[in-house]
Amino acid sequence: MFYDKRSEVEELPPLTWRSWLVLALFIVATFFVIHPVSFKVPLPRLTILGSLMRRKSRIQQTPVATTISENCSVSSARNRRWCYMRVSMDMKLAPWLAILILLASTAIVFTHEVVHGFVGDSHIEPYSIVILIFALAYICVSLDESGLLSYIAVHVTGRWGHNGRILLLCFYALSAIMAILTNNDVVVLCLTPIICVFSDTTGVDAEPFLIAMFIAANTASMALFIGNPTNIIVAQANKISFLSYSAWMALPFLGAAVAGIVVLYFTSLRKVPGAIEIDVNIRPRDMIRKVRQAVLGSIILVSCLIALCVSSFFGVAVWIVTLPFGGAMLLIDAAIDIYTTRNVSDAVPTAVVDVDHDIGNSEIEIQMPIQSPEYKSTKISPSATIATDAPAQAETDTALAEKYMASTKNGFSRSMQRYAIHCLRTAELRLPTVTAVLGRLPYGIIPFSLGMFIIVESLSEQGWTPRLAWLLKRMCPSTAAAVFIVGAVTTLACNILNNLPMTILFSRAFQHQIFAQVDSGTQRGAMFALVIGSNLGANFTLVGSLAGLMFQNIASQKNRNIGYFRFMKWCAPVMVFQLAASCAILVAELAVID
């Protein structure tokens, strides 16, 4: 097939200052997603917002409200008139700040790019993707909260943990199976701490096991489209059913998984000992904290997967299928929580946290729960919790408090704040599982994904997506070339843009009318190569996916500092063989079927 290159270039929309501004802000927003930056914003104490921030900081130091945000810090004794609120320029804020700048500069229009980026079109519906992700996330996190995943991991460790190399294979297989049934983020959240504890108790180097777990999780996440949000985006954009997606990606996943464990096994032989002493006192049964949730959650997860397979024959949207199961899991958790805490008195701690604005040595009366359903009252002195009790400072605090009391008589009352704390504490006591699971859901993905959808929609309107579609069309003269080139390009692009923005951008480019001119086999090959690249790209560097950033954070908290280049040294050779194997199998599938 021959293309008229000159006529195609002439059909591309011209670039303007708006186009360059959108591209620049897209790059800047992606940079802050990968490398977040935090800074403090000063707020006057006598303002309403400043007083609320100050109360948050003070309440944090009492035992009654340990769950309140830690984003505010009190100023030093030399500058008592100011309170500092910490702001993070990260995945939640950076995309929307870029959108506000684009709106203010008239580079984009709210009624067009913003609305269309949220609602989507017949191919991609961003809001439905968010619903699907959270419905599945609640089920998976609830299973993890019940202790079932920890039970499986400890059981595997106790059964095969006496031989380090066999245990490495077991962790790899376990991570892959868990990632297929849940998703890669849940596997990283669950198994990273367990592997670190295993290393602490046995003295074995945790790095090979952590790397094996991470590689397996990101490899197996391509098997089903619920394994990774990027799979959901590609499947929805191309109207691929659950069953069809699974049929196409089963063999490429198996090829990548086998290639990954073979390369990893031989590269880690010197790091993994042959014999390991296991602590036999750790019983797997002790890991299950909530038996009812574990059993019912497993039933709901399996039922959800079966329903997704059946829905493929009826053309039902996947988010409509998964939402009832997520809601059912929520209701089950709430019902079990209410039943198990039925003996807790309704007189839940009243949270009488009357901070009185740091006045002198006034006491704070807090009703704290103890092991029995009854509660006892405890007196806590502010001087015992905050090391700023000099007499001159107390006088300053009193004067400031009097000014504040006079200026906020018609503002937020202290009783409303005490009531809010009371409600929060009541929910934690009566619905412990629900509050724990809701607290672990990836809320940051909502502003991040929707913001990136809007920015990518702006790139399309300003002429960048058509140019990417034209470039991809020139790079894909055949099906085999499309698979290998798109697989390699998207794998590298993951580590520049992060996999979620990259997938949104390339999905839009593949849907453009310019790329739609290639034959159907090439389009299908490029589409599934995008799936492979968006998953295996996370096995190249730590910034390739959000799971990599989360993995690095959890490992560092456990004193396992795996740096950027050390991670690349472990994973890059594995990723190269995985990419080659999965792309070769995909080309063979396309050759046979087409």
Coordinates of C-alpha atoms in Angstrom, one line a residue:
M1 CA 0.0 0.0 0.0
F2 CA 1.4 3.4 -1.0
Y3 CA 0.6 6.7 0.8
D4 CA 0.7 10.2 -0.5
K5 CA 2.9 11.6 2.2
R6 CA 2.6 15.3 1.0
S7 CA -1.2 15.3 0.9
E8 CA -1.4 13.7 4.4
V9 CA 0.9 16.4 5.9
E10 CA -1.3 19.1 4.2
E11 CA -4.4 17.6 5.9
L12 CA -3.0 17.9 9.4
P13 CA -4.3 20.9 11.3
P14 CA -1.8 23.7 11.8
L15 CA 0.0 24.3 15.1
T16 CA -0.6 27.5 17.0
W17 CA 0.5 29.0 20.3
R18 CA -2.3 27.1 22.0
S19 CA -0.9 23.8 20.6
W20 CA 2.5 24.4 22.1
L21 CA 1.1 25.6 25.4
V22 CA -1.0 22.4 25.7
L23 CA 2.0 20.2 24.9
A24 CA 4.2 22.0 27.4
L25 CA 1.7 21.8 30.2
F26 CA 1.1 18.1 29.4
I27 CA 4.9 17.4 29.8
V28 CA 5.1 19.5 33.0
A29 CA 2.0 17.8 34.5
T30 CA 3.5 14.3 33.7
F31 CA 6.8 15.3 35.3
F32 CA 5.1 16.2 38.6
V33 CA 3.1 13.0 38.4
I34 CA 6.4 11.0 38.3
H35 CA 8.4 13.3 40.6
P36 CA 5.9 15.0 43.0
V37 CA 7.0 18.1 44.9
S38 CA 5.5 19.3 48.2
F39 CA 5.7 22.8 49.7
K40 CA 4.1 24.7 52.6
V41 CA 1.6 27.5 52.1
P42 CA 1.4 29.9 55.1
L43 CA -2.1 30.8 56.4
P44 CA -2.9 33.4 59.0
R45 CA -4.1 31.8 62.2
L46 CA -6.9 34.3 62.6
T47 CA -8.5 33.3 59.4
I48 CA -11.1 30.5 59.4
L49 CA -9.1 28.2 57.2
G50 CA -6.0 28.9 59.3
S51 CA -7.8 28.1 62.5
L52 CA -9.2 24.8 61.1
M53 CA -5.7 23.8 59.9
R54 CA -4.3 24.6 63.4
R55 CA -7.1 22.6 65.1
K56 CA -6.3 19.7 62.8
S57 CA -2.6 19.8 63.8
R58 CA -3.5 20.0 67.5
I59 CA -6.0 17.2 67.4
Q60 CA -3.5 15.0 65.7
Q61 CA -1.5 15.0 68.9
T62 CA -4.3 13.5 70.9
P63 CA -5.1 9.8 70.8
V64 CA -8.6 10.3 69.7
A65 CA -8.1 11.3 66.1
T66 CA -5.1 9.5 64.7
T67 CA -6.8 9.3 61.3
I68 CA -7.0 13.0 60.6
S69 CA -4.8 14.3 57.8
E70 CA -1.2 15.1 58.6
N71 CA -0.9 17.7 56.0
C72 CA -0.7 20.7 58.3
S73 CA 2.1 21.6 60.7
V74 CA 2.1 24.2 63.4
S75 CA 4.5 27.1 63.0
S76 CA 7.4 27.5 65.4
A77 CA 7.2 29.4 68.7
R78 CA 8.8 32.4 67.0
N79 CA 6.1 32.8 64.5
R80 CA 2.9 31.8 66.3
R81 CA 0.6 33.9 64.1
W82 CA 0.9 31.6 61.1
C83 CA -0.2 28.0 60.3
Y84 CA 1.3 26.1 57.4
M85 CA -0.7 23.9 55.1
R86 CA 1.4 21.4 53.1
V87 CA 0.5 21.2 49.4
S88 CA 1.7 18.4 47.1
M89 CA 2.1 19.0 43.4
D90 CA 1.5 15.4 42.5
M91 CA -0.8 13.2 40.4
K92 CA -3.9 14.7 42.0
L93 CA -3.1 18.4 41.6
A94 CA -0.8 18.8 38.7
P95 CA -3.2 17.8 35.8
W96 CA -5.9 20.1 37.1
L97 CA -3.6 23.0 37.7
A98 CA -2.5 22.6 34.0
I99 CA -6.2 22.6 33.0
L100 CA -6.9 25.8 34.9
I101 CA -4.0 27.5 33.2
L102 CA -5.3 26.3 29.8
L103 CA -8.8 27.6 30.6
A104 CA -7.5 30.9 31.9
S105 CA -5.4 31.4 28.7
T106 CA -8.3 30.4 26.5
A107 CA -6.2 27.6 25.0
I108 CA -9.2 25.3 25.7
V109 CA -12.9 25.8 26.1
F110 CA -14.7 24.3 29.1
T111 CA -17.8 23.3 27.2
H112 CA -15.7 21.4 24.6
E113 CA -12.4 19.9 25.8
V114 CA -13.3 19.7 29.5
V115 CA -16.8 18.3 29.1
H116 CA -15.8 16.0 26.2
G117 CA -12.7 14.8 28.1
F118 CA -15.0 13.8 31.1
V119 CA -17.9 12.3 29.2
G120 CA -15.9 10.8 26.3
D121 CA -17.3 9.5 23.1
S122 CA -18.6 6.2 21.8
H123 CA -15.1 4.7 22.1
I124 CA -13.8 5.9 25.5
E125 CA -16.0 6.9 28.5
P126 CA -13.7 8.1 31.2
Y127 CA -16.3 8.2 33.9
S128 CA -17.2 4.5 33.3
I129 CA -13.5 3.6 33.5
V130 CA -13.3 5.2 37.0
I131 CA -16.4 3.4 38.2
L132 CA -15.0 0.1 37.0
I133 CA -11.7 0.6 38.6
F134 CA -13.2 1.5 42.0
A135 CA -15.7 -1.3 42.0
L136 CA -13.0 -3.9 41.4
A137 CA -10.6 -2.1 43.8
Y138 CA -13.1 -2.3 46.7
I139 CA -13.5 -6.1 46.2
C140 CA -9.7 -6.7 46.0
V141 CA -8.8 -4.4 48.9
S142 CA -11.6 -5.9 51.1
L143 CA -10.1 -9.4 50.4
D144 CA -6.7 -8.1 51.4
E145 CA -8.1 -6.5 54.5
S146 CA -9.7 -9.8 55.5
G147 CA -6.2 -11.4 55.6
L148 CA -6.8 -13.9 52.9
L149 CA -4.0 -12.8 50.6
S150 CA -1.6 -12.7 53.6
Y151 CA -2.8 -16.2 54.5
I152 CA -1.9 -17.5 51.0
A153 CA 1.5 -15.8 51.1
V154 CA 2.5 -17.1 54.5
H155 CA 1.2 -20.6 53.6
V156 CA 3.4 -20.6 50.5
T157 CA 6.4 -19.4 52.5
G158 CA 5.9 -22.1 55.2
R159 CA 5.4 -24.9 52.6
W160 CA 8.2 -24.2 50.2
G161 CA 10.3 -21.6 52.0
H162 CA 13.1 -24.0 53.1
N163 CA 14.7 -23.8 49.6
G164 CA 15.4 -20.2 48.5
R165 CA 15.3 -20.9 44.7
I166 CA 12.1 -22.9 44.9
L167 CA 10.6 -20.1 47.1
L168 CA 11.6 -17.6 44.4
L169 CA 9.6 -19.5 41.8
C170 CA 6.7 -19.8 44.2
F171 CA 6.6 -16.1 44.9
Y172 CA 6.7 -15.5 41.2
A173 CA 3.8 -17.9 40.5
L174 CA 1.8 -16.6 43.5
S175 CA 2.2 -13.0 42.4
A176 CA 1.1 -13.9 38.9
I177 CA -2.0 -15.7 40.0
M178 CA -3.0 -13.0 42.5
A179 CA -2.5 -10.3 39.7
I180 CA -4.7 -12.3 37.4
L181 CA -7.5 -12.5 39.9
T182 CA -7.1 -9.0 41.3
N183 CA -4.7 -6.4 39.9
N184 CA -1.0 -5.5 40.1
D185 CA -1.5 -2.7 42.6
V186 CA -3.1 -5.0 45.1
V187 CA -0.3 -7.5 44.7
V188 CA 2.3 -4.9 45.4
L189 CA 0.4 -3.6 48.4
C190 CA 0.0 -7.0 49.9
L191 CA 3.2 -8.9 49.2
T192 CA 5.9 -6.2 49.5
P193 CA 5.5 -5.9 53.3
I194 CA 5.3 -9.8 53.6
I195 CA 8.5 -10.3 51.7
C196 CA 10.3 -7.7 53.8
V197 CA 9.1 -9.3 57.0
F198 CA 10.2 -12.7 55.7
S199 CA 13.7 -11.2 54.9
D200 CA 13.9 -9.7 58.4
T201 CA 13.1 -13.0 60.2
T202 CA 15.4 -15.2 58.0
G203 CA 18.2 -12.8 57.2
V204 CA 17.8 -13.5 53.4
D205 CA 18.3 -10.7 50.9
A206 CA 14.8 -9.5 50.0
E207 CA 15.8 -7.9 46.6
P208 CA 15.4 -11.0 44.4
F209 CA 12.0 -11.8 45.9
L210 CA 10.8 -8.3 45.6
I211 CA 11.9 -8.0 42.0
A212 CA 10.3 -11.4 41.2
M213 CA 7.0 -10.3 42.8
F214 CA 7.0 -7.0 41.0
I215 CA 7.8 -8.4 37.6
A216 CA 5.3 -11.2 37.9
A217 CA 2.5 -8.7 39.0
N218 CA 3.1 -6.4 36.0
T219 CA 3.4 -9.3 33.6
A220 CA 0.2 -11.1 34.7
S221 CA -1.8 -7.9 34.8
M222 CA -2.1 -8.1 31.0
A223 CA -3.9 -11.5 31.1
L224 CA -7.3 -10.0 32.0
F225 CA -8.4 -6.5 31.3
I226 CA -9.3 -6.0 35.0
G227 CA -5.6 -6.4 35.9
N228 CA -4.6 -2.9 34.9
P229 CA -6.4 0.4 34.3
T230 CA -4.5 0.6 31.0
N231 CA -6.1 -2.6 29.8
I232 CA -9.5 -1.2 30.6
I233 CA -8.8 1.9 28.5
V234 CA -7.7 0.0 25.5
A235 CA -10.5 -2.6 25.7
Q236 CA -13.2 0.1 26.0
A237 CA -11.7 2.3 23.3
N238 CA -11.8 -0.7 20.8
K239 CA -15.1 -2.3 22.1
I240 CA -13.3 -5.5 23.1
S241 CA -15.3 -7.9 25.3
F242 CA -13.9 -9.5 28.4
L243 CA -13.8 -13.0 26.8
S244 CA -12.3 -11.7 23.5
Y245 CA -9.6 -9.8 25.3
S246 CA -8.7 -12.8 27.5
A247 CA -8.5 -15.1 24.4
W248 CA -6.1 -12.8 22.6
M249 CA -3.8 -12.0 25.5
A250 CA -3.6 -15.5 27.2
L251 CA -0.7 -16.8 25.1
P252 CA 1.3 -13.5 25.0
F253 CA 1.0 -13.4 28.8
L254 CA 2.2 -17.0 29.2
G255 CA 5.1 -16.3 26.9
A256 CA 6.2 -13.2 28.8
A257 CA 5.7 -15.0 32.1
V258 CA 7.9 -18.0 31.1
A259 CA 10.6 -15.7 29.6
G260 CA 10.6 -13.6 32.7
I261 CA 11.1 -16.3 35.2
V262 CA 13.8 -18.1 33.2
V263 CA 15.8 -14.9 32.8
L264 CA 15.2 -13.9 36.4
Y265 CA 16.1 -17.3 37.8
F266 CA 19.5 -17.4 36.1
T267 CA 20.3 -13.7 36.9
S268 CA 19.5 -14.2 40.6
L269 CA 21.2 -17.5 41.3
R270 CA 24.0 -15.9 43.3
K271 CA 21.6 -13.7 45.3
V272 CA 19.3 -16.5 46.5
P273 CA 20.5 -19.1 49.0
G274 CA 19.8 -22.8 48.6
A275 CA 18.6 -23.4 52.2
I276 CA 16.6 -21.0 54.5
E277 CA 15.6 -21.4 58.1
I278 CA 11.9 -20.7 58.5
D279 CA 10.2 -19.6 61.7
V280 CA 7.7 -22.4 62.3
N281 CA 5.9 -20.4 65.0
I282 CA 4.1 -18.3 62.3
R283 CA 0.9 -20.0 61.4
P284 CA -1.0 -19.1 58.2
R285 CA -4.3 -19.3 60.0
D286 CA -3.3 -16.4 62.2
M287 CA -3.2 -14.2 59.1
I288 CA -6.9 -14.4 58.5
R289 CA -8.4 -11.6 60.6
K290 CA -12.0 -11.7 59.2
V291 CA -13.1 -15.2 58.1
R292 CA -16.6 -14.1 56.9
Q293 CA -15.3 -11.4 54.7
A294 CA -12.6 -13.7 53.3
V295 CA -15.1 -16.4 52.3
L296 CA -17.8 -14.1 51.0
G297 CA -15.3 -11.9 49.2
S298 CA -13.8 -14.9 47.4
I299 CA -17.3 -15.9 46.3
I300 CA -18.1 -12.3 45.0
L301 CA -14.8 -12.1 43.2
V302 CA -15.2 -15.4 41.4
S303 CA -18.9 -14.5 40.6
C304 CA -17.8 -11.2 39.2
L305 CA -15.2 -12.8 36.9
I306 CA -17.9 -15.4 35.7
A307 CA -20.4 -12.6 35.1
L308 CA -17.8 -10.7 33.0
C309 CA -17.3 -13.7 30.9
V310 CA -21.0 -14.2 30.4
S311 CA -21.6 -10.5 29.6
S312 CA -19.3 -10.8 26.7
F313 CA -22.0 -12.7 24.8
F314 CA -24.7 -10.0 25.5
G315 CA -22.7 -6.8 24.9
V316 CA -23.3 -5.4 28.4
A317 CA -20.9 -2.7 29.5
V318 CA -18.3 -4.1 32.0
W319 CA -18.8 -1.3 34.5
I320 CA -22.5 -2.1 34.7
V321 CA -21.5 -5.7 35.5
T322 CA -18.9 -4.9 38.1
L323 CA -20.6 -2.1 40.0
P324 CA -23.3 -4.4 41.6
F325 CA -20.6 -6.8 42.9
G326 CA -18.6 -3.9 44.3
G327 CA -21.8 -2.6 46.0
A328 CA -22.6 -6.1 47.3
M329 CA -19.2 -6.4 48.9
L330 CA -19.6 -3.0 50.5
L331 CA -23.0 -4.0 52.0
I332 CA -21.6 -7.3 53.2
D333 CA -18.7 -5.6 54.9
A334 CA -21.1 -3.1 56.5
A335 CA -23.5 -5.8 57.7
I336 CA -20.7 -7.9 59.2
D337 CA -19.2 -4.9 60.9
I338 CA -22.5 -3.9 62.5
Y339 CA -23.1 -7.4 63.7
T340 CA -19.6 -7.9 65.2
T341 CA -19.7 -4.5 66.9
R342 CA -23.2 -4.9 68.2
N343 CA -22.0 -5.1 71.8
V344 CA -20.3 -1.8 71.6
S345 CA -22.3 0.8 73.4
D346 CA -24.0 3.5 71.4
A347 CA -22.3 6.0 73.7
V348 CA -19.3 6.0 71.5
P349 CA -16.5 8.3 72.7
T350 CA -17.9 11.7 72.4
A351 CA -14.6 13.0 71.3
V352 CA -14.8 16.0 73.5
V353 CA -11.6 17.4 72.0
D354 CA -12.1 21.0 73.2
V355 CA -8.8 22.3 72.2
D356 CA -9.7 25.8 73.5
H357 CA -7.1 27.3 71.2
D358 CA -4.1 26.4 73.3
I359 CA -5.3 28.5 76.3
G360 CA -2.8 28.1 79.1
N361 CA -2.9 24.8 80.8
S362 CA -6.5 24.1 80.3
E363 CA -7.2 20.3 80.2
I364 CA -8.7 18.4 77.4
E365 CA -11.3 15.8 78.4
I366 CA -11.3 12.8 76.1
Q367 CA -13.4 9.7 76.4
M368 CA -11.2 6.9 75.1
P369 CA -12.4 3.3 74.3
I370 CA -10.8 0.4 76.1
Q371 CA -11.1 -3.3 75.4
S372 CA -14.5 -3.7 77.1
P373 CA -17.6 -2.0 75.7
E374 CA -17.4 0.6 78.4
Y375 CA -15.3 3.7 78.2
K376 CA -13.3 5.7 80.6
S377 CA -12.6 9.4 80.8
T378 CA -9.0 10.5 80.6
K379 CA -7.5 13.9 81.4
I380 CA -4.8 15.1 79.1
S381 CA -2.9 18.3 79.6
P382 CA -1.8 20.3 76.6
S383 CA 1.6 20.8 78.2
A384 CA 2.1 17.1 78.0
T385 CA 1.5 16.9 74.3
I386 CA 2.9 20.1 73.0
A387 CA 6.3 21.3 74.1
T388 CA 5.5 25.0 74.0
D389 CA 4.4 25.8 77.6
A390 CA 6.5 28.8 78.6
P391 CA 4.5 31.4 80.6
A392 CA 5.1 34.2 78.0
Q393 CA 3.9 31.9 75.3
A394 CA 0.8 31.0 77.3
E395 CA 0.0 34.7 77.6
T396 CA 0.4 35.1 73.9
D397 CA -1.8 32.1 73.2
T398 CA -4.5 33.6 75.5
A399 CA -4.4 36.9 73.7
L400 CA -4.6 35.2 70.3
A401 CA -7.4 33.0 71.4
E402 CA -9.5 35.9 72.7
K403 CA -9.0 37.7 69.3
Y404 CA -10.0 34.5 67.5
M405 CA -13.1 34.0 69.7
A406 CA -14.2 37.5 69.0
S407 CA -13.7 37.2 65.3
T408 CA -15.4 33.9 64.7
K409 CA -18.6 34.1 66.7
N410 CA -20.6 33.8 63.5
G411 CA -18.2 31.3 61.9
F412 CA -17.8 27.5 62.3
S413 CA -18.7 26.5 65.8
R414 CA -16.6 24.3 67.9
S415 CA -19.6 22.0 68.5
M416 CA -19.8 21.2 64.8
Q417 CA -16.1 20.3 64.8
R418 CA -16.6 18.0 67.8
Y419 CA -19.6 16.5 66.1
A420 CA -17.6 15.8 63.0
I421 CA -14.8 14.1 65.0
H422 CA -17.5 12.1 66.9
C423 CA -19.0 10.9 63.6
L424 CA -15.6 9.9 62.3
R425 CA -14.8 8.0 65.5
T426 CA -18.2 6.3 65.5
A427 CA -17.7 5.1 61.9
E428 CA -14.2 3.7 62.8
L429 CA -15.7 1.8 65.8
R430 CA -18.9 0.5 64.3
L431 CA -17.7 0.0 60.7
P432 CA -14.0 -0.9 61.0
T433 CA -13.7 -2.9 57.8
V434 CA -15.6 -0.5 55.6
T435 CA -13.6 2.5 56.9
A436 CA -10.3 0.6 56.5
V437 CA -11.1 -0.4 52.9
L438 CA -12.4 3.0 51.9
G439 CA -9.3 4.5 53.4
R440 CA -7.1 2.4 51.1
L441 CA -8.8 2.9 47.8
P442 CA -6.8 4.8 45.2
Y443 CA -8.7 8.0 45.2
G444 CA -5.8 9.8 43.6
I445 CA -6.6 8.0 40.3
I446 CA -9.9 10.0 40.0
P447 CA -8.4 13.5 39.5
F448 CA -5.4 12.0 37.8
S449 CA -7.2 9.9 35.1
L450 CA -10.0 12.5 34.5
G451 CA -7.4 15.3 34.3
M452 CA -5.3 13.4 31.9
F453 CA -8.3 12.5 29.7
I454 CA -9.1 16.2 29.4
I455 CA -5.5 17.2 28.6
V456 CA -5.2 14.4 26.0
E457 CA -8.5 15.6 24.5
S458 CA -6.9 19.1 24.3
L459 CA -3.9 17.6 22.5
S460 CA -6.2 16.1 20.0
E461 CA -8.1 19.3 19.4
Q462 CA -4.9 21.3 19.0
G463 CA -3.4 19.0 16.4
W464 CA -0.9 16.8 18.3
T465 CA -2.9 13.5 18.3
P466 CA -3.4 13.6 14.5
R467 CA 0.4 14.0 14.1
L468 CA 1.1 11.1 16.4
A469 CA -1.5 9.0 14.4
W470 CA 0.3 10.0 11.2
L471 CA 3.7 9.1 12.6
L472 CA 2.4 5.7 13.8
K473 CA 0.9 5.0 10.5
R474 CA 4.2 5.6 8.7
M475 CA 5.9 3.3 11.3
C476 CA 3.5 0.4 10.8
P477 CA 3.7 -0.7 7.2
S478 CA 2.7 -4.3 8.1
T479 CA 1.2 -6.2 11.0
A480 CA 4.4 -7.7 12.3
A481 CA 6.1 -4.3 12.1
A482 CA 3.2 -2.7 13.9
V483 CA 3.4 -5.2 16.8
F484 CA 7.1 -4.9 17.4
I485 CA 7.4 -1.2 16.8
V486 CA 4.4 -0.2 18.8
G487 CA 5.4 -2.6 21.6
A488 CA 8.9 -1.1 21.8
V489 CA 7.7 2.5 21.5
T490 CA 5.0 2.3 24.1
T491 CA 7.3 0.4 26.5
L492 CA 9.8 3.3 26.3
A493 CA 7.0 5.9 26.4
C494 CA 5.7 4.4 29.7
N495 CA 9.0 5.4 31.3
I496 CA 8.8 9.0 30.0
L497 CA 5.1 9.7 30.4
N498 CA 4.0 7.0 32.9
N499 CA 1.8 4.2 31.5
L500 CA -1.7 5.6 32.2
P501 CA -1.2 9.0 30.3
M502 CA 0.7 7.1 27.6
T503 CA -2.1 4.7 27.1
I504 CA -4.7 7.4 26.9
L505 CA -2.6 9.3 24.3
F506 CA -1.9 6.3 22.1
S507 CA -5.5 5.1 22.3
R508 CA -6.7 8.4 21.0
A509 CA -4.1 8.3 18.2
F510 CA -5.2 4.7 17.2
Q511 CA -8.8 5.9 17.1
H512 CA -8.0 8.8 14.8
Q513 CA -9.1 8.7 11.2
I514 CA -5.6 8.9 9.9
F515 CA -4.4 5.7 11.6
A516 CA -7.8 4.1 10.7
Q517 CA -6.7 4.0 7.1
V518 CA -4.4 1.0 7.7
D519 CA -5.7 -2.5 7.4
S520 CA -7.6 -4.2 10.2
G521 CA -4.8 -6.6 11.0
T522 CA -2.4 -3.8 11.6
Q523 CA -4.8 -1.9 13.7
R524 CA -5.5 -5.0 15.8
G525 CA -1.8 -5.8 16.2
A526 CA -1.0 -2.2 17.2
M527 CA -3.9 -2.2 19.7
F528 CA -2.7 -5.4 21.5
A529 CA 0.9 -4.3 21.3
L530 CA -0.2 -1.2 23.2
V531 CA -1.5 -3.5 25.9
I532 CA 1.8 -5.3 26.1
G533 CA 3.8 -2.1 26.2
S534 CA 1.6 -0.5 28.9
N535 CA 2.1 -3.5 31.2
L536 CA 5.7 -4.6 30.5
G537 CA 6.8 -0.9 30.4
A538 CA 6.5 -1.0 34.2
N539 CA 9.2 -3.7 34.3
F540 CA 11.8 -1.3 32.9
T541 CA 12.1 1.5 35.4
L542 CA 10.4 2.5 38.6
V543 CA 8.6 5.5 36.9
G544 CA 6.9 3.3 34.3
S545 CA 3.7 2.9 36.3
L546 CA 2.1 4.1 39.5
A547 CA 2.6 0.6 40.9
G548 CA 6.4 1.2 40.6
L549 CA 6.3 4.4 42.5
M550 CA 4.1 2.7 45.2
F551 CA 6.5 -0.3 45.3
Q552 CA 9.5 2.0 45.9
N553 CA 7.7 3.9 48.6
I554 CA 6.7 0.7 50.5
A555 CA 10.1 -0.9 50.1
S556 CA 11.9 2.3 51.4
Q557 CA 9.6 2.3 54.5
K558 CA 10.8 -1.2 55.2
N559 CA 14.5 -0.1 54.8
R560 CA 14.8 -1.7 51.4
N561 CA 16.1 1.1 49.2
I562 CA 16.0 0.0 45.6
G563 CA 17.2 2.9 43.6
Y564 CA 16.3 3.8 40.0
F565 CA 19.4 2.3 38.3
R566 CA 19.6 -0.7 40.6
F567 CA 15.9 -1.5 39.7
M568 CA 16.8 -1.1 36.0
K569 CA 19.8 -3.4 36.3
W570 CA 17.5 -6.1 37.7
C571 CA 14.5 -5.6 35.4
A572 CA 15.8 -4.3 32.0
P573 CA 17.2 -7.7 30.8
V574 CA 14.0 -9.5 31.9
M575 CA 11.8 -6.9 30.2
V576 CA 13.6 -7.2 26.9
F577 CA 13.1 -11.0 26.7
Q578 CA 9.5 -10.7 27.9
L579 CA 8.7 -8.0 25.2
A580 CA 10.3 -10.1 22.5
A581 CA 8.5 -13.3 23.5
S582 CA 5.0 -11.7 23.9
C583 CA 5.2 -9.7 20.6
A584 CA 6.4 -12.8 18.7
I585 CA 3.5 -14.8 20.0
L586 CA 1.1 -12.0 19.2
V587 CA 2.4 -11.9 15.6
A588 CA 1.9 -15.6 15.3
E589 CA -1.7 -15.3 16.6
L590 CA -2.5 -12.6 14.1
A591 CA -0.9 -14.6 11.2
V592 CA -3.0 -17.7 12.0
I593 CA -6.3 -15.9 12.6
D594 CA -6.1 -13.3 9.8

